[in-house]
mmCIF file of C-alpha atoms in Angstrom:
data_model
loop_
_atom_site.group_PDB
_atom_site.id
_atom_site.type_symbol
_atom_site.label_atom_id
_atom_site.label_comp_id
_atom_site.label_asym_id
_atom_site.label_seq_id
_atom_site.Cartn_x
_atom_site.Cartn_y
_atom_site.Cartn_z
ATOM 1 C CA MET A 17 2.250 3.811 -0.749
ATOM 2 C CA ALA A 18 3.742 0.517 0.472
ATOM 3 C CA ILE A 19 6.703 0.869 -1.887
ATOM 4 C CA ALA A 20 7.068 4.617 -1.291
ATOM 5 C CA SER A 21 7.643 4.091 2.426
ATOM 6 C CA THR A 22 10.845 2.105 1.856
ATOM 7 C CA SER A 23 14.313 3.518 2.232
ATOM 8 C CA ALA A 24 15.772 5.778 -0.433
ATOM 9 C CA PHE A 25 18.665 3.304 -0.618
ATOM 10 C CA ALA A 26 16.502 0.250 -1.349
ATOM 11 C CA ASP A 27 16.973 -1.885 -4.430
ATOM 12 C CA PHE A 28 13.939 -1.958 -6.750
ATOM 13 C CA GLY A 29 12.862 -4.609 -9.223
ATOM 14 C CA VAL A 30 10.671 -3.449 -12.118
ATOM 15 C CA GLY A 31 9.289 -5.722 -14.810
ATOM 16 C CA GLY A 32 6.376 -7.426 -16.426
ATOM 17 C CA GLN A 33 4.462 -10.653 -16.385
ATOM 18 C CA ILE A 34 1.982 -12.565 -18.494
ATOM 19 C CA GLY A 35 -0.544 -15.045 -17.259
ATOM 20 C CA PHE A 36 -3.959 -16.552 -17.380
ATOM 21 C CA THR A 37 -6.790 -17.182 -14.982
ATOM 22 C CA ALA A 38 -7.623 -20.867 -14.618
ATOM 23 C CA GLY A 39 -11.041 -22.072 -13.633
ATOM 24 C CA PRO A 40 -14.442 -21.363 -15.145
ATOM 25 C CA TYR A 41 -13.588 -17.657 -15.677
ATOM 26 C CA TYR A 42 -10.640 -18.185 -18.061
ATOM 27 C CA SER A 43 -8.874 -15.048 -19.315
ATOM 28 C CA ASN A 44 -5.369 -13.879 -20.297
ATOM 29 C CA PHE A 45 -3.626 -10.878 -18.752
ATOM 30 C CA MET A 46 -0.438 -8.809 -18.885
ATOM 31 C CA SER A 47 1.023 -6.873 -15.951
ATOM 32 C CA ALA A 48 3.621 -4.332 -14.936
ATOM 33 C CA THR A 49 5.160 -5.175 -11.561
ATOM 34 C CA ILE A 50 7.423 -3.542 -8.963
ATOM 35 C CA ARG A 51 9.049 -4.898 -5.812
ATOM 36 C CA SER A 52 11.583 -3.627 -3.242
ATOM 37 C CA ASP A 53 14.171 -5.577 -1.247
ATOM 38 C CA GLU A 54 13.231 -3.664 1.933
ATOM 39 C CA ASN A 55 9.476 -4.143 1.802
ATOM 40 C CA PRO A 56 7.430 -7.382 1.680
ATOM 41 C CA TRP A 57 4.865 -5.931 -0.759
ATOM 42 C CA CYS A 58 4.856 -6.653 -4.488
ATOM 43 C CA LEU A 59 2.558 -4.453 -6.583
ATOM 44 C CA SER A 60 1.235 -5.067 -10.079
ATOM 45 C CA VAL A 61 -1.102 -3.388 -12.539
ATOM 46 C CA ASP A 62 -2.908 -5.887 -14.751
ATOM 47 C CA ALA A 63 -4.584 -5.398 -18.124
ATOM 48 C CA TRP A 64 -6.534 -7.823 -20.268
ATOM 49 C CA PRO A 65 -5.454 -7.357 -23.895
ATOM 50 C CA PHE A 66 -8.802 -8.463 -25.349
ATOM 51 C CA GLY A 67 -11.080 -7.155 -22.622
ATOM 52 C CA ASN A 68 -12.300 -4.013 -20.991
ATOM 53 C CA THR A 69 -10.901 -4.586 -17.508
ATOM 54 C CA ALA A 70 -7.875 -3.497 -15.480
ATOM 55 C CA ALA A 71 -6.790 -4.551 -12.000
ATOM 56 C CA VAL A 72 -4.285 -3.714 -9.299
ATOM 57 C CA THR A 73 -2.882 -6.337 -6.934
ATOM 58 C CA ALA A 74 -0.826 -5.932 -3.779
ATOM 59 C CA ASP A 75 0.813 -9.091 -2.413
ATOM 60 C CA ASN A 76 2.638 -9.392 0.910
ATOM 61 C CA TRP A 77 5.446 -11.951 0.613
ATOM 62 C CA PHE A 78 5.388 -13.278 4.181
ATOM 63 C CA ILE A 79 7.650 -16.289 3.492
ATOM 64 C CA VAL A 80 10.754 -16.189 1.295
ATOM 65 C CA LYS A 81 13.025 -19.238 1.640
ATOM 66 C CA PRO A 82 15.982 -20.342 -0.523
ATOM 67 C CA LEU A 83 15.774 -23.689 -2.303
ATOM 68 C CA SER A 84 19.293 -23.443 -3.757
ATOM 69 C CA ASN A 85 21.729 -20.574 -4.271
ATOM 70 C CA PRO A 86 19.876 -18.611 -6.987
ATOM 71 C CA VAL A 87 16.378 -20.106 -6.509
ATOM 72 C CA SER A 88 13.865 -19.280 -3.743
ATOM 73 C CA TRP A 89 10.232 -20.007 -3.079
ATOM 74 C CA TYR A 90 7.765 -17.567 -1.558
ATOM 75 C CA ALA A 91 4.261 -17.524 -0.124
ATOM 76 C CA PHE A 92 2.025 -14.470 -0.154
ATOM 77 C CA TRP A 93 -1.344 -13.071 0.792
ATOM 78 C CA GLY A 94 -2.824 -9.987 -0.785
ATOM 79 C CA ILE A 95 -5.724 -8.059 -2.200
ATOM 80 C CA SER A 96 -6.939 -7.297 -5.704
ATOM 81 C CA ALA A 97 -9.115 -4.518 -7.042
ATOM 82 C CA ASN A 98 -10.519 -4.377 -10.559
ATOM 83 C CA VAL A 99 -12.520 -2.046 -12.728
ATOM 84 C CA GLY A 100 -14.325 -2.466 -16.059
ATOM 85 C CA TRP A 101 -15.480 0.293 -18.354
ATOM 86 C CA ASN A 102 -17.773 -0.955 -21.186
ATOM 87 C CA ASP A 103 -20.306 -2.198 -18.654
ATOM 88 C CA PHE A 104 -19.174 -0.346 -15.540
ATOM 89 C CA MET A 105 -17.785 -2.839 -13.023
ATOM 90 C CA VAL A 106 -15.841 -2.527 -9.769
ATOM 91 C CA GLY A 107 -14.675 -5.411 -7.598
ATOM 92 C CA THR A 108 -12.251 -6.648 -4.987
ATOM 93 C CA GLY A 109 -10.911 -9.927 -3.733
ATOM 94 C CA ALA A 110 -8.441 -11.637 -1.442
ATOM 95 C CA ARG A 111 -5.345 -13.492 -2.681
ATOM 96 C CA ILE A 112 -3.222 -16.297 -1.291
ATOM 97 C CA GLY A 113 -0.544 -18.084 -3.247
ATOM 98 C CA ALA A 114 3.030 -19.212 -3.774
ATOM 99 C CA GLY A 115 5.765 -18.922 -6.344
ATOM 100 C CA LEU A 116 9.376 -19.495 -7.350
ATOM 101 C CA ASP A 117 11.947 -16.840 -8.204
ATOM 102 C CA TRP A 118 15.364 -17.277 -9.771
ATOM 103 C CA PHE A 119 17.981 -14.518 -9.827
ATOM 104 C CA ILE A 120 20.433 -14.574 -12.728
ATOM 105 C CA LEU A 121 23.522 -12.627 -13.835
ATOM 106 C CA ASP A 122 26.566 -11.805 -11.678
ATOM 107 C CA LYS A 123 24.947 -9.165 -9.465
ATOM 108 C CA ARG A 124 21.504 -10.795 -9.420
ATOM 109 C CA GLN A 125 20.073 -8.029 -11.605
ATOM 110 C CA VAL A 126 17.403 -10.155 -13.302
ATOM 111 C CA GLU A 127 14.692 -12.030 -11.428
ATOM 112 C CA LEU A 128 12.657 -14.652 -13.276
ATOM 113 C CA PHE A 129 9.534 -15.835 -11.480
ATOM 114 C CA CYS A 130 6.369 -17.900 -11.738
ATOM 115 C CA GLN A 131 3.478 -17.926 -9.301
ATOM 116 C CA ALA A 132 -0.043 -19.203 -8.729
ATOM 117 C CA CYS A 133 -2.726 -18.019 -6.360
ATOM 118 C CA TRP A 134 -6.331 -18.353 -5.341
ATOM 119 C CA ASN A 135 -8.112 -15.026 -5.850
ATOM 120 C CA PRO A 136 -11.848 -15.258 -5.073
ATOM 121 C CA TYR A 137 -13.596 -11.942 -5.615
ATOM 122 C CA VAL A 138 -16.883 -10.091 -5.636
ATOM 123 C CA ALA A 139 -17.867 -7.273 -7.983
ATOM 124 C CA LEU A 140 -20.741 -4.973 -8.872
ATOM 125 C CA ARG A 141 -21.504 -4.525 -12.567
ATOM 126 C CA HIS A 142 -23.881 -2.090 -14.213
ATOM 127 C CA GLY A 143 -25.141 -2.967 -17.683
ATOM 128 C CA ASP A 144 -28.880 -2.585 -18.129
ATOM 129 C CA ASP A 145 -29.246 -3.183 -14.406
ATOM 130 C CA TRP A 146 -26.937 -3.727 -11.405
ATOM 131 C CA ASP A 147 -25.551 -7.265 -11.018
ATOM 132 C CA CYS A 148 -23.466 -8.811 -8.258
ATOM 133 C CA ILE A 149 -20.675 -11.076 -9.496
ATOM 134 C CA LEU A 150 -19.249 -13.691 -7.139
ATOM 135 C CA ARG A 151 -16.272 -15.695 -8.434
ATOM 136 C CA PRO A 152 -14.949 -18.127 -5.819
ATOM 137 C CA LEU A 153 -12.973 -20.277 -8.308
ATOM 138 C CA ASN A 154 -10.514 -17.719 -9.684
ATOM 139 C CA PHE A 155 -6.902 -18.977 -9.982
ATOM 140 C CA PRO A 156 -4.401 -16.586 -11.654
ATOM 141 C CA LEU A 157 -1.130 -18.192 -12.825
ATOM 142 C CA SER A 158 1.677 -16.006 -14.160
ATOM 143 C CA THR A 159 5.319 -15.867 -15.136
ATOM 144 C CA GLY A 160 7.560 -12.874 -15.678
ATOM 145 C CA ALA A 161 10.808 -11.043 -15.096
ATOM 146 C CA ARG A 162 11.983 -8.034 -13.112
ATOM 147 C CA TYR A 163 15.171 -6.023 -13.617
ATOM 148 C CA TRP A 164 16.711 -4.924 -10.314
ATOM 149 C CA PHE A 165 18.252 -1.467 -9.948
ATOM 150 C CA ARG A 166 21.028 -2.077 -7.432
#
């Protein structure tokens, strides 16, 4: 909904990222991501290739500052929601982080980026019984690329 409310004339960046979660809950993930130049929200859908979990994240880029002509840094806050299906699990968490992005090509059509964040979360899981999962030390790090439709 955050992306849908932008102008019909907005530029959109669509791409993917790969990453891992550092800390005691190590895991790898892959994501599809979309961002608009007229909206501070960046959305991604994450999947774990060797797991049974998927997640959605929404990050609000509240600071975007240039470091040099094609390179900028950004800071964001956001929210994550995840679901698991072998043992039913649903969870949510807050996100705060920072990253670098680098636009390449003549018309800045390709954005390369890397980012890190702190994403503590809580979840409910149902296996044989209901369990509450609390993960305060969850640090996703990722890198990826988006192609901009200008």
